[in-house]
Coordinates of C-alpha atoms and ligand atoms in Angstrom, one line a residue:
X1463 CA 0.0 0.0 0.0
X1464 CA 1.5 3.3 -1.0
X1465 CA 0.4 6.6 0.6
X1466 CA 0.8 9.7 -1.5
X1467 CA 1.8 12.5 0.9
X1468 CA 1.5 16.1 0.0
X1469 CA 3.4 18.8 2.0
X1470 CA 4.4 22.5 1.4
X1471 CA 7.8 22.8 -0.3
X1472 CA 9.1 25.1 2.5
X1473 CA 8.1 25.4 6.1
X1474 CA 9.8 28.1 8.3
X1475 CA 8.9 27.2 11.9
X1476 CA 9.6 29.1 15.1
X1477 CA 10.0 32.5 16.7
X1478 CA 10.7 35.2 14.2
X1479 CA 10.1 32.9 11.3
X1480 CA 8.2 35.8 9.8
X1481 CA 11.5 37.6 9.1
X1482 CA 12.3 34.9 6.6
X1483 CA 9.4 35.9 4.3
X1484 CA 11.6 37.7 1.8
X1485 CA 14.1 34.7 1.7
X1486 CA 11.2 32.4 1.2
X1487 CA 9.9 34.4 -1.8
X1488 CA 13.4 34.2 -3.3
X1489 CA 13.5 30.5 -2.8
X1490 CA 10.2 30.1 -4.6
X1491 CA 11.4 32.3 -7.5
X1492 CA 8.8 34.9 -6.7
X1493 CA 9.2 38.7 -6.7
X1494 CA 5.8 40.3 -7.0
X1495 CA 3.4 39.1 -4.4
X1496 CA -0.2 40.1 -3.5
X1497 CA -1.0 39.9 0.2
X1498 CA -4.4 38.4 0.9
X1499 CA -5.6 39.3 4.4
X1500 CA -8.4 40.9 6.4
X1501 CA -9.0 44.2 8.3
X1502 CA -8.1 42.7 11.7
X1503 CA -4.6 41.9 10.5
X1504 CA -4.2 45.5 9.4
X1505 CA -5.5 46.8 12.8
X1506 CA -3.3 44.4 14.8
X1507 CA -0.2 45.7 13.0
X1508 CA 0.7 42.3 11.5
X1509 CA 0.2 43.7 8.0
X1510 CA 2.6 46.6 8.8
X1511 CA 5.2 44.0 9.8
X1512 CA 4.9 42.1 6.5
X1513 CA 4.9 45.4 4.6
X1514 CA 8.1 46.5 6.3
X1515 CA 9.8 43.2 5.6
X1516 CA 9.0 43.5 1.9
X1517 CA 9.9 47.2 1.6
X1518 CA 13.3 46.5 3.2
X1519 CA 14.1 44.2 0.3
X1520 CA 12.5 46.6 -2.3
X1521 CA 9.8 44.0 -3.1
X1522 CA 6.8 45.6 -4.8
X1523 CA 3.5 44.0 -3.7
X1524 CA -0.3 44.3 -3.9
X1525 CA -2.8 44.2 -1.1
X1526 CA -6.3 42.7 -0.8
X1527 CA -7.4 43.2 2.9
X1528 CA -11.1 42.2 2.4
X1529 CA -11.2 38.5 3.1
X1530 CA -14.2 37.5 5.2
X1531 CA -14.6 34.9 8.0
X1532 CA -16.0 31.7 6.6
X1533 CA -15.4 32.9 3.0
X1534 CA -17.9 32.4 0.1
X1535 CA -17.4 32.4 -3.6
X1536 CA -18.4 36.0 -4.1
X1537 CA -16.2 37.3 -1.3
X1538 CA -13.1 36.3 -3.3
X1539 CA -14.1 37.6 -6.8
X1540 CA -12.6 41.1 -6.5
X1541 CA -9.3 39.6 -5.4
X1542 CA -9.3 37.1 -8.4
X1543 CA -9.8 40.0 -10.8
X1544 CA -7.1 42.1 -9.0
X1545 CA -4.6 39.2 -9.2
X1546 CA -5.4 38.6 -12.9
X1547 CA -5.2 42.3 -13.9
X1548 CA -1.9 43.0 -12.1
X1549 CA -0.1 39.7 -12.9
X1550 CA 1.3 39.0 -9.4
X1551 CA 3.5 36.0 -9.3
X1552 CA 2.4 34.6 -5.9
X1553 CA 0.0 35.3 -3.0
X1554 CA 0.9 35.8 0.6
X1555 CA -2.0 34.7 2.9
X1556 CA -1.8 36.4 6.2
X1557 CA -4.4 35.5 8.9
X1558 CA -6.5 32.6 10.2
X1559 CA -7.9 29.7 8.2
X1560 CA -10.4 32.0 6.4
X1561 CA -7.6 34.2 4.9
X1562 CA -5.6 31.2 3.9
X1563 CA -8.5 29.3 2.5
X1564 CA -9.5 32.4 0.5
X1565 CA -6.0 32.8 -0.9
X1566 CA -6.0 29.1 -2.1
X1567 CA -9.3 29.7 -3.9
X1568 CA -8.1 33.0 -5.3
X1569 CA -4.9 31.4 -6.6
X1570 CA -6.9 28.6 -8.2
X1571 CA -9.5 30.8 -9.9
X1572 CA -7.0 33.5 -11.0
X1573 CA -4.8 30.7 -12.6
X1574 CA -7.5 28.5 -14.1
X1575 CA -10.8 30.4 -14.2
X1576 CA -14.2 28.8 -13.6
X1577 CA -16.3 28.9 -10.5
X1578 CA -15.5 27.5 -7.1
X1579 CA -18.4 25.0 -7.3
X1580 CA -16.5 23.4 -10.4
X1581 CA -13.8 22.4 -8.0
X1582 CA -15.7 20.9 -5.0
X1583 CA -15.3 17.2 -4.1
X1584 CA -15.3 14.7 -5.6
X1585 CA -13.4 16.8 -8.1
X1586 CA -9.6 16.5 -7.4
X1587 CA -7.8 19.9 -7.7
X1588 CA -4.5 18.8 -9.2
X1589 CA -4.1 22.1 -11.3
X1590 CA -0.9 24.0 -10.5
X1591 CA -1.8 27.5 -9.5
X1592 CA 0.1 30.6 -8.4
X1593 CA 2.2 29.7 -5.3
X1594 CA 0.7 30.6 -1.9
X1595 CA 2.9 31.5 1.0
X1596 CA 0.7 30.9 4.1
X1597 CA 1.3 32.8 7.3
X1598 CA -1.2 31.6 10.0
X1599 CA -2.0 33.9 12.9
X1600 CA -4.1 31.3 14.7
X1601 CA -3.1 27.9 16.0
X1602 CA -6.0 25.8 14.6
X1603 CA -7.1 25.2 11.1
X1604 CA -3.8 23.8 9.8
X1605 CA -4.7 25.3 6.4
X1606 CA -1.1 26.3 6.0
X1607 CA -0.2 22.7 5.5
X1608 CA -3.3 21.1 3.9
X1609 CA -4.5 20.4 0.4
X1610 CA -8.0 21.6 1.4
X1611 CA -10.0 24.8 1.2
X1612 CA -13.6 25.3 2.3
X1613 CA -15.5 28.0 0.5
X1614 CA -19.3 28.5 0.8
X1615 CA -21.6 28.7 -2.2
X1616 CA -23.4 32.0 -1.9
X1617 CA -26.4 30.7 -3.9
X1618 CA -27.0 27.6 -1.9
X1619 CA -25.2 28.3 1.4
X1620 CA -23.4 25.0 1.0
X1621 CA -19.9 24.9 2.5
X1622 CA -18.0 23.4 -0.4
X1623 CA -15.0 21.2 0.4
X1624 CA -12.3 21.4 -2.2
X1625 CA -9.4 19.1 -2.1
X1626 CA -6.3 18.2 -4.1
X1627 CA -2.5 18.6 -4.3
X1628 CA -3.0 21.8 -6.2
X1629 CA -4.3 23.5 -3.1
X1630 CA -1.2 22.9 -0.9
X1631 CA 0.6 26.1 -0.1
X1632 CA 4.0 26.3 -1.7
X1633 CA 5.4 27.6 1.7
X1634 CA 4.2 28.0 5.2
X1635 CA 5.7 30.5 7.8
X1636 CA 4.7 29.2 11.2
X1637 CA 5.6 31.8 13.7
X1638 CA 3.9 31.3 17.1
X1639 CA 4.6 34.9 18.1
X1640 CA 1.8 35.8 15.6
X1641 CA -0.7 34.1 18.0
X1642 CA 0.2 36.0 21.1
X1643 CA -2.6 38.6 20.8
X1644 CA -5.3 36.0 20.0
X1645 CA -8.5 36.6 22.0
X1646 CA -9.1 33.7 24.3
X1647 CA -12.4 32.8 22.5
X1648 CA -10.7 32.4 19.2
X1649 CA -7.7 30.6 20.8
X1650 CA -10.3 28.1 22.3
X1651 CA -12.3 27.6 19.1
X1652 CA -9.3 27.2 16.8
X1653 CA -7.5 25.0 19.4
X1654 CA -10.4 22.6 19.7
X1655 CA -10.5 22.5 15.8
X1656 CA -6.9 21.4 15.8
X1657 CA -7.5 18.7 18.5
X1658 CA -10.5 17.5 16.4
X1659 CA -8.2 17.3 13.3
X1660 CA -5.7 15.1 15.2
X1661 CA -8.4 12.8 16.6
X1662 CA -10.4 12.5 13.4
X1663 CA -7.3 11.9 11.3
X1664 CA -6.0 9.2 13.8
X1665 CA -9.3 7.2 13.7
X1666 CA -10.0 7.9 10.0
X1667 CA -10.6 5.0 7.6
X1668 CA -7.9 6.6 5.4
X1669 CA -5.4 6.9 8.3
X1670 CA -1.9 5.5 7.4
X1671 CA 1.4 5.1 9.2
X1672 CA 2.6 8.5 8.1
X1673 CA -0.6 10.4 9.1
X1674 CA -0.7 8.5 12.4
X1675 CA 2.7 9.8 13.4
X1676 CA 1.6 13.4 12.7
X1677 CA -1.6 12.9 14.6
X1678 CA 0.1 11.3 17.6
X1679 CA 2.6 14.1 17.8
X1680 CA -0.2 16.7 17.4
X1681 CA -2.2 15.1 20.2
X1682 CA 0.9 15.2 22.5
X1683 CA 1.5 18.8 21.7
X1684 CA -2.1 20.1 21.8
X1685 CA -3.7 18.2 24.7
X1686 CA -1.6 19.5 27.5
X1687 CA -1.5 23.1 26.1
X1688 CA -5.0 23.8 24.8
X1689 CA -6.3 25.2 28.0
X1690 CA -3.0 26.9 28.9
X1691 CA -3.0 29.0 25.6
X1692 CA -6.5 30.2 26.4
X1693 CA -5.9 31.0 30.1
X1694 CA -2.2 32.0 30.0
X1695 CA -1.8 34.1 26.8
X1696 CA 1.8 35.0 27.7
X1697 CA 2.8 31.3 28.1
X1698 CA 5.3 31.2 25.2
X1699 CA 6.2 27.5 25.5
X1700 CA 2.5 26.6 25.4
X1701 CA 1.9 28.9 22.4
X1702 CA 4.8 27.4 20.6
X1703 CA 3.7 23.8 21.2
X1704 CA 0.1 24.6 20.3
X1705 CA 1.2 26.2 17.0
X1706 CA 3.3 23.3 15.9
X1707 CA 0.6 20.9 17.1
X1708 CA -2.0 22.6 14.9
X1709 CA 0.3 22.4 11.9
X1710 CA 1.0 18.7 12.4
X1711 CA -2.7 18.0 12.9
X1712 CA -3.3 19.8 9.6
X1713 CA -0.7 17.5 7.9
X1714 CA -2.4 14.5 9.5
X1715 CA -5.9 15.2 8.3
X1716 CA -4.7 16.5 4.9
X1717 CA -3.2 13.1 4.4
X1718 CA -5.9 11.0 6.1
X1719 CA -9.1 13.1 5.9
X1720 CA -11.4 14.3 8.7
X1721 CA -14.6 12.4 9.7
X1722 CA -18.1 12.8 11.0
X1723 CA -17.5 15.7 13.4
X1724 CA -16.4 17.9 10.5
X1725 CA -19.1 16.5 8.2
X1726 CA -21.8 17.5 10.7
X1727 CA -20.0 20.8 11.7
X1728 CA -20.1 22.5 8.3
X1729 CA -23.9 22.6 8.0
X1730 CA -24.2 24.0 11.5
X1731 CA -21.8 26.7 10.4
X1732 CA -23.7 27.5 7.3
X1733 CA -27.2 27.7 8.8
X1734 CA -26.5 29.2 12.1
X1735 CA -23.1 31.0 11.6
X1736 CA -21.4 29.2 14.4
X1737 CA -17.6 29.5 14.0
X1738 CA -16.0 26.4 12.7
X1739 CA -14.0 25.4 15.7
X1740 CA -16.9 26.1 18.1
X1741 CA -19.4 23.9 16.2
X1742 CA -16.7 21.1 16.2
X1743 CA -16.5 21.5 19.9
X1744 CA -20.3 21.3 20.3
X1745 CA -20.2 18.0 18.4
X1746 CA -17.0 16.4 19.5
X1747 CA -18.0 14.6 22.7
X1748 CA -21.3 13.2 21.3
X1749 CA -19.9 12.1 18.0
X1750 CA -16.8 10.6 19.6
X1751 CA -19.0 8.5 21.9
X1752 CA -21.0 7.4 18.9
X1753 CA -17.9 6.5 16.9
X1754 CA -16.0 4.6 19.6
X1755 CA -17.2 1.1 18.5
X1756 CA -15.8 1.7 15.0
X1757 CA -12.2 2.0 16.2
X1758 CA -12.0 1.1 19.9
X1759 CA -8.3 0.5 20.0
X1760 CA -7.4 3.8 18.2
X1761 CA -9.7 5.8 20.5
X1762 CA -8.1 4.2 23.5
X1763 CA -4.7 5.2 22.1
X1764 CA -6.0 8.8 21.7
X1765 CA -6.6 8.9 25.4
X1766 CA -3.0 7.7 26.0
X1767 CA -1.4 10.1 23.5
X1768 CA -3.4 12.9 25.1
X1769 CA -1.8 12.0 28.4
X1770 CA -5.1 11.0 30.1
X1771 CA -4.0 7.5 31.0
X1772 CA -0.7 5.6 31.1
X1773 CA -1.6 2.5 29.1
X1774 CA -4.6 1.0 27.3
X1775 CA -5.0 -2.2 29.3
X1776 CA -8.5 -1.1 30.3
X1777 CA -10.1 0.0 27.0
X1778 CA -13.4 1.0 28.7
X1779 CA -11.5 3.2 31.1
X1780 CA -9.5 4.8 28.3
X1781 CA -12.8 5.6 26.4
X1782 CA -14.4 7.0 29.5
X1783 CA -11.3 9.2 30.1
X1784 CA -11.4 10.5 26.5
X1785 CA -15.1 11.4 26.6
X1786 CA -14.8 13.0 30.1
X1787 CA -11.8 15.1 28.9
X1788 CA -13.6 16.3 25.8
X1789 CA -16.6 17.4 27.9
X1790 CA -14.4 19.0 30.5
X1791 CA -12.4 21.0 27.8
X1792 CA -15.7 22.4 26.6
X1793 CA -16.8 23.3 30.1
X1794 CA -13.5 25.0 31.0
X1795 CA -13.3 26.9 27.7
X1796 CA -16.9 27.9 28.1
X1797 CA -18.1 26.5 24.7
X1798 CA -21.8 27.5 24.6
X1799 CA -24.6 25.1 23.9
X1800 CA -26.4 25.5 20.6
X1801 CA -29.3 27.2 22.5
X1802 CA -26.9 29.5 24.3
X1803 CA -25.3 30.5 21.0
X1804 CA -28.8 31.6 19.9
X1805 CA -29.9 28.7 17.7
X1806 CA -33.7 28.5 17.6
X1807 CA -34.8 24.9 18.4
X1808 CA -37.7 25.0 15.9
X1809 CA -35.4 26.2 13.1
X1810 CA -32.8 23.6 14.1
X1811 CA -35.4 20.8 14.0
X1812 CA -36.8 22.0 10.7
X1813 CA -33.3 21.7 9.1
X1814 CA -32.3 18.3 10.5
X1815 CA -32.8 16.4 7.3
X1816 CA -31.3 19.1 5.2
X1817 CA -28.2 19.3 7.4
X1818 CA -27.8 15.5 7.5
X1819 CA -27.9 15.4 3.7
X1820 CA -25.3 18.1 3.4
X1821 CA -23.1 16.3 6.0
X1822 CA -23.3 13.1 3.9
X1823 CA -22.7 14.9 0.6
X1824 CA -19.4 16.3 1.9
X1825 CA -18.0 12.8 1.9
X1826 CA -16.4 13.3 5.4
X1827 CA -18.7 10.9 7.2
X1828 CA -17.6 8.0 5.0
X1829 CA -14.1 8.3 6.5
X1830 CA -15.5 8.0 10.0
X1831 CA -14.6 4.7 11.8
X1832 CA -18.4 4.1 12.3
X1833 CA -20.2 5.2 9.1
X1834 CA -23.7 6.6 9.7
X1835 CA -26.8 6.5 7.5
X1836 CA -28.9 9.6 6.9
X1837 CA -31.2 8.8 9.8
X1838 CA -28.3 8.2 12.2
X1839 CA -27.0 11.7 11.5
X1840 CA -30.4 13.2 12.1
X1841 CA -30.6 11.3 15.4
X1842 CA -27.0 12.5 16.3
X1843 CA -28.0 16.2 15.5
X1844 CA -31.0 15.7 17.9
X1845 CA -28.6 14.2 20.6
X1846 CA -26.2 17.1 20.2
X1847 CA -29.0 19.6 20.9
X1848 CA -29.6 17.8 24.2
X1849 CA -26.0 17.1 25.1
X1850 CA -24.1 20.2 23.8
X1851 CA -21.5 21.2 24.6
Ligands
LIG2760 FE1 -11.4 21.9 11.0

C-alpha cells in the first residue's frame, strides 16, 4: 500500500520565522506578491510588519485586505480580478484559516478560471496555480499545511469542500509569536478545531502510518497546552507547542481526511453561523462517543497520547477518560450550547434532514470509523442539541 503524501515545499517554523518571508519568496522564485488578508490583521499591526519586511528588500506588492470569515465564492471575486489584472507571481496569505482558504481559492480561480463549485469534491484539484505563502495567525485550522479549502456557495449556502494537491501552499511560515494577541475565545475555538483534526485523522478509515505519526505528535502537543494557551496568553512555551501541534494536525488530516465531526459541523456553520471550531467543539463529545465502537483501540490510544491514561490495558476506562476530557475541555473553555449560542430549536429541528444530507454529501462521514446512514446523522443532531456542549 502506497500513501501519497503532500506537503508544502518550504516550512519556516519558530519564533521570528516571519522575518524569513523575503528569503522564502526568493526560494520560490517569486518577486511580485499580492497579500491576501483581512482588516483585523491590518488593525493588529501584522500587515505593517509584513509590509516593512517586503519594503526593506524593495519588493513591490499588492494588497487585498477584504477577506471575510467563513469565506464564500463572491467574497473572493474582487481579489481574483485584481490578481489577474496585475499579474502578481504569488500570493501571501496572512491570517487565520479564512484568509488562507481564501488565498488558495483566489490562486486557483486566477490561474485556471471557472467557479468554485466546479472544484468541489469529488473533483480533485490537481491544477498547479500561483504559489501561496501561508502565514497563519491562529493555531488551529492547519490550512497552511493542507490540500484543502472550504468556500461557501453564496447561492445555496453549502460549505463546499475542495481538495487536491493543487491546493497545498508552496510555503508556510509558522511563527507562534503571531498568535500572542489572539483573543481567548478564538484561541479556544481554533485550538479545539486542531484537536479535532488530530483525533479524526487518527481514527479515519484513510489513516496510514505517516498520518498516524503526525496525529500522535499533534495530540501530544495540543492536549496539555490547549487550556493553557487560552488561560495564560503569555505562556510562550504553550503557544509554541500549540502552533506546531495545529500544523501537524493539519498535515495529519490533509493526508488521512477528517470524519463525522467535520461533516456535521459544516452545515451548523452554514445555517447558524457558528464559528467552525466552536461547532466542532459542540459536536466532538457526542460524535466521539457514537464512533467509539468503530475504532475502539485507536480511540483508547488517543486517550493515552493525550496524556489522560498511562496505558490502554483497560479499554473501557480509556474511552471514558477521553469522553470526560472532551466534555471538560468544553466546560473549562466555556463552549456555549447551541441554544446559548442563539440557535432556535424550531429552526434547528426543521433543518435536521437538510443538514444531514449536506453532511453526507461532503464525503467526510464516509471516512469515520463508524459510518452513519442519513437517519443516524439526524438522530445525532438531535442528541447534540440535548448534550451540547
Ligand atoms: Fe477543522
